[in-house]
Short mmCIF file of C-alpha atoms in Angstrom, two decimals:
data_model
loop_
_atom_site.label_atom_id
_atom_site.label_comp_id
_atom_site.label_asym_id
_atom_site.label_seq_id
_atom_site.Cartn_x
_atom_site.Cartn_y
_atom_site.Cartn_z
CA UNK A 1 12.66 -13.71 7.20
CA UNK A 2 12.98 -17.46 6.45
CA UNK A 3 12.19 -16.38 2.30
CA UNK A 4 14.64 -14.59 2.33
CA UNK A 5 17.24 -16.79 4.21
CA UNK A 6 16.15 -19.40 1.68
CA UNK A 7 16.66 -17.11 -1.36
CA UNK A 8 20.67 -16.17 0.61
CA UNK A 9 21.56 -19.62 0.52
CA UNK A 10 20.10 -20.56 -2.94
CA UNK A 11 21.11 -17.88 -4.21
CA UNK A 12 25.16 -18.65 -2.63
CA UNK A 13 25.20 -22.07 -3.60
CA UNK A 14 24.04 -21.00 -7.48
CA UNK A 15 26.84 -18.39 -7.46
CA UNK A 16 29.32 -20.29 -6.68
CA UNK A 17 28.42 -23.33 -8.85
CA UNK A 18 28.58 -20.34 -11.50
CA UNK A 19 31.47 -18.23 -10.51
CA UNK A 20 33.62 -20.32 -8.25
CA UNK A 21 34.04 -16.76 -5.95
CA UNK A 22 34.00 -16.89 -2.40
CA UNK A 23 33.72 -13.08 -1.26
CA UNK A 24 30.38 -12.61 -3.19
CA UNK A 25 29.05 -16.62 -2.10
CA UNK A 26 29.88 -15.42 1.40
CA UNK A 27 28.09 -12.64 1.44
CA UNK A 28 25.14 -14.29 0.20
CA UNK A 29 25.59 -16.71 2.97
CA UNK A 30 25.78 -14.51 5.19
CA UNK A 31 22.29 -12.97 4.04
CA UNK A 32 20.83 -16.41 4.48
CA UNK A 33 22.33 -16.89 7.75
CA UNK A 34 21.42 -13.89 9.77
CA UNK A 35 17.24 -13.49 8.95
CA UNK A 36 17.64 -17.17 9.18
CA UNK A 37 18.93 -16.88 12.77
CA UNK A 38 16.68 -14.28 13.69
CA UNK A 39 13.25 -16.02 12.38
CA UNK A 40 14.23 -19.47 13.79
CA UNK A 41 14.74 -17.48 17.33
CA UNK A 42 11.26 -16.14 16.70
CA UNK A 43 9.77 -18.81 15.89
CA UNK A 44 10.78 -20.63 18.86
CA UNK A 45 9.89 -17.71 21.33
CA UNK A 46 6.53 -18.04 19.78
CA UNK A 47 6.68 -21.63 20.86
CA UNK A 48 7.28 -21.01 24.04
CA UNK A 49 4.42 -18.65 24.68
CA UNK A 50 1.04 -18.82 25.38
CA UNK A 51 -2.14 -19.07 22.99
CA UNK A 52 -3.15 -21.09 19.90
CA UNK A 53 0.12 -22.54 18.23
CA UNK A 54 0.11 -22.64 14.40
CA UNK A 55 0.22 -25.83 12.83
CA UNK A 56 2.99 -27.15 10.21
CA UNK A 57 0.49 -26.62 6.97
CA UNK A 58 -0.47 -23.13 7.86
CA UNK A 59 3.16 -22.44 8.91
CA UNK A 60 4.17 -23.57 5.33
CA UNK A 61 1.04 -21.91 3.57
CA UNK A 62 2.40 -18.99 5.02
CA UNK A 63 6.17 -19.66 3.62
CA UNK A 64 5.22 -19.94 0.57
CA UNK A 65 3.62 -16.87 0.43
CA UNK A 66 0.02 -18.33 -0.07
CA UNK A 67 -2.71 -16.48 1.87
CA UNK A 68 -5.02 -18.97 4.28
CA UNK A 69 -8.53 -19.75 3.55
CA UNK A 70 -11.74 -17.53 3.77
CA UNK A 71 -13.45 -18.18 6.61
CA UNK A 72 -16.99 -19.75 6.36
CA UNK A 73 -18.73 -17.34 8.32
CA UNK A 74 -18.22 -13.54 7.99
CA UNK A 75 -18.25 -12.98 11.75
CA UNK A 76 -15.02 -14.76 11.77
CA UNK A 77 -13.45 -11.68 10.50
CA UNK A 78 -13.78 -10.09 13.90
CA UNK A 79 -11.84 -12.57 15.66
CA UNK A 80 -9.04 -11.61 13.19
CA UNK A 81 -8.53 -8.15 14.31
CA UNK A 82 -8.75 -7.30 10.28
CA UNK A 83 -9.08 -2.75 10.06
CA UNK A 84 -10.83 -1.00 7.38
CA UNK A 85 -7.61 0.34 4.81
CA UNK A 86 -7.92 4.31 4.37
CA UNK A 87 -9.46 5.06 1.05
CA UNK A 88 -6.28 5.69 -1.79
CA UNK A 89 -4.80 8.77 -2.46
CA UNK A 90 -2.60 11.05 -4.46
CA UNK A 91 -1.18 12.65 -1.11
CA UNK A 92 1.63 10.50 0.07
CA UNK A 93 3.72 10.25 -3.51
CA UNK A 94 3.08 14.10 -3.63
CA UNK A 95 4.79 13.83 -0.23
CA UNK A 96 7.55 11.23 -1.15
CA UNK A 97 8.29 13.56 -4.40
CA UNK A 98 8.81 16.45 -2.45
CA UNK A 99 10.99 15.13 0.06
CA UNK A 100 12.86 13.10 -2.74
CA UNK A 101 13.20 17.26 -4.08
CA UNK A 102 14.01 19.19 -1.05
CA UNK A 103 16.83 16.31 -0.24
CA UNK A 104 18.17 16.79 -3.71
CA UNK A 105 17.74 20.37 -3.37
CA UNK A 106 20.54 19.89 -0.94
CA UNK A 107 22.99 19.25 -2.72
CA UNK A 108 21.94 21.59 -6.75
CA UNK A 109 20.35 24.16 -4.89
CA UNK A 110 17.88 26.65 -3.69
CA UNK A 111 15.46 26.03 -6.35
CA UNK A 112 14.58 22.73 -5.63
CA UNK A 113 14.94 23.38 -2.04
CA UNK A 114 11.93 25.59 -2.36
CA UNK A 115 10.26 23.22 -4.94
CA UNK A 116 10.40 20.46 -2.73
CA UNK A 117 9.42 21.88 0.61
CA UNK A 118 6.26 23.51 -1.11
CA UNK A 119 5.63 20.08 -2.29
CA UNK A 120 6.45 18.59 1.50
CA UNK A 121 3.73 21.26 2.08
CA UNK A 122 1.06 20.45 0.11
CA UNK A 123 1.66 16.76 0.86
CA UNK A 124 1.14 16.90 4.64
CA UNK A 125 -2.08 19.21 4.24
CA UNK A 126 -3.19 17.12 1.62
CA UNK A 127 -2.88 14.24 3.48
CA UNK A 128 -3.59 15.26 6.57
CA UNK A 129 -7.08 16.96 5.16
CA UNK A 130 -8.11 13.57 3.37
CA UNK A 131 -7.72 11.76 6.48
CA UNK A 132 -9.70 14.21 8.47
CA UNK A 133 -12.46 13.82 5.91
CA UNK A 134 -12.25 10.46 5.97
CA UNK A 135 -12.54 10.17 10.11
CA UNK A 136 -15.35 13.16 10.41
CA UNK A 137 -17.58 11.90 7.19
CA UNK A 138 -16.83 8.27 7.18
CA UNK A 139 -15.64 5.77 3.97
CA UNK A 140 -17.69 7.99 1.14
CA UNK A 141 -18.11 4.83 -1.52
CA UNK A 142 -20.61 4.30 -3.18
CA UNK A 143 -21.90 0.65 -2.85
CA UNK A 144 -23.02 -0.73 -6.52
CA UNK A 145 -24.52 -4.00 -5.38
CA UNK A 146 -27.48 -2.24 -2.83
CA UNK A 147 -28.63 0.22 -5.24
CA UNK A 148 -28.59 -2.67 -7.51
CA UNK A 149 -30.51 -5.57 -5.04
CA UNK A 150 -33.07 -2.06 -4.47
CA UNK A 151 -33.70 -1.55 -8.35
CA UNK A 152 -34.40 -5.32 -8.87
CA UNK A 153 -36.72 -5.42 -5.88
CA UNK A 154 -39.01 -2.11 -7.24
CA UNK A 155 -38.68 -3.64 -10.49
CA UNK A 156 -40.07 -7.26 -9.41
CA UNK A 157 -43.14 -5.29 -6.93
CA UNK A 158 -44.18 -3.29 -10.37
CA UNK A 159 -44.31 -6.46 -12.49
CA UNK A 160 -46.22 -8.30 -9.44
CA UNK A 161 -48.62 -5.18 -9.13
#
């Protein structure tokens, strides 16, 4: 929320060294003003809790966008609460198209009412199927670099032999 306060009130002091017009500068100062509001609150409510506070260079790290440093030890991870992503898939632009259909469908008609809920359709079972997969079976990826470590370990015990 700051960003984009900062980009509201960069962006309204630029347009009005450029245009000299007041209804579009306050409107950008108005979209500077109100996530600017609302994040400062935050940020203070945060303050006021309890736990670890964040120091002023990861607070600004984090303003600008830049992600914080790996950790040195890869059981730090846990502490992080990081999840495993689901695996990508086709399923949920096949959804988003056929909503995007069916809502147009509303208004040209029938056709594309029946176009996009068979795509709606397919979307939610494909979707829905993949993740069930995904859950019963596990993350089915192959993993390049053990196959690889077990190859170079058979192939240094047949030179040693």
């Amino acid at each position: 929320m700051l960003r984009v306060s900062a980009f509201g009130f960069v962006a309204g002091i630029a347009y009005w060294l450029i245009t000299y017009e007041w209804f579009g500068v306050l409107g950008l100062l108005v979209l500077g003003a109100g996530p600017g509001f609302a994040a400062v609150w935050l940020i203070l409510q945060d303050r006021r809790g309890p736990g670890p506070k964040e120091n002023l260079r990861i607070a600004m790290r984090r303003f600008a966008g830049i992600p914080p440093p790996d950790p040195d030890d890869p059981s730090d991870y846990a502490a992080d609460g990081l999840a495993i992503l689901p695996l990508p898939s086709i399923w949920p632009p096949v959804l988003s198209l056929g909503v995007a259909m069916f809502v147009t469908g509303l208004i040209y008609g029938l056709w594309l009412l029946l176009l996009g809920g068979a795509l709606i359709g397919a979307g939610l079972w494909g979707w829905i199927a993949a993740v069930n997969r995904e859950n019963r079976y596990g993350r089915l990826e192959a993993d390049h670099r053990e196959r690889g470590a077990d190859e170079t370990e058979a192939g240094i015990q047949t030179e040693a032999e």
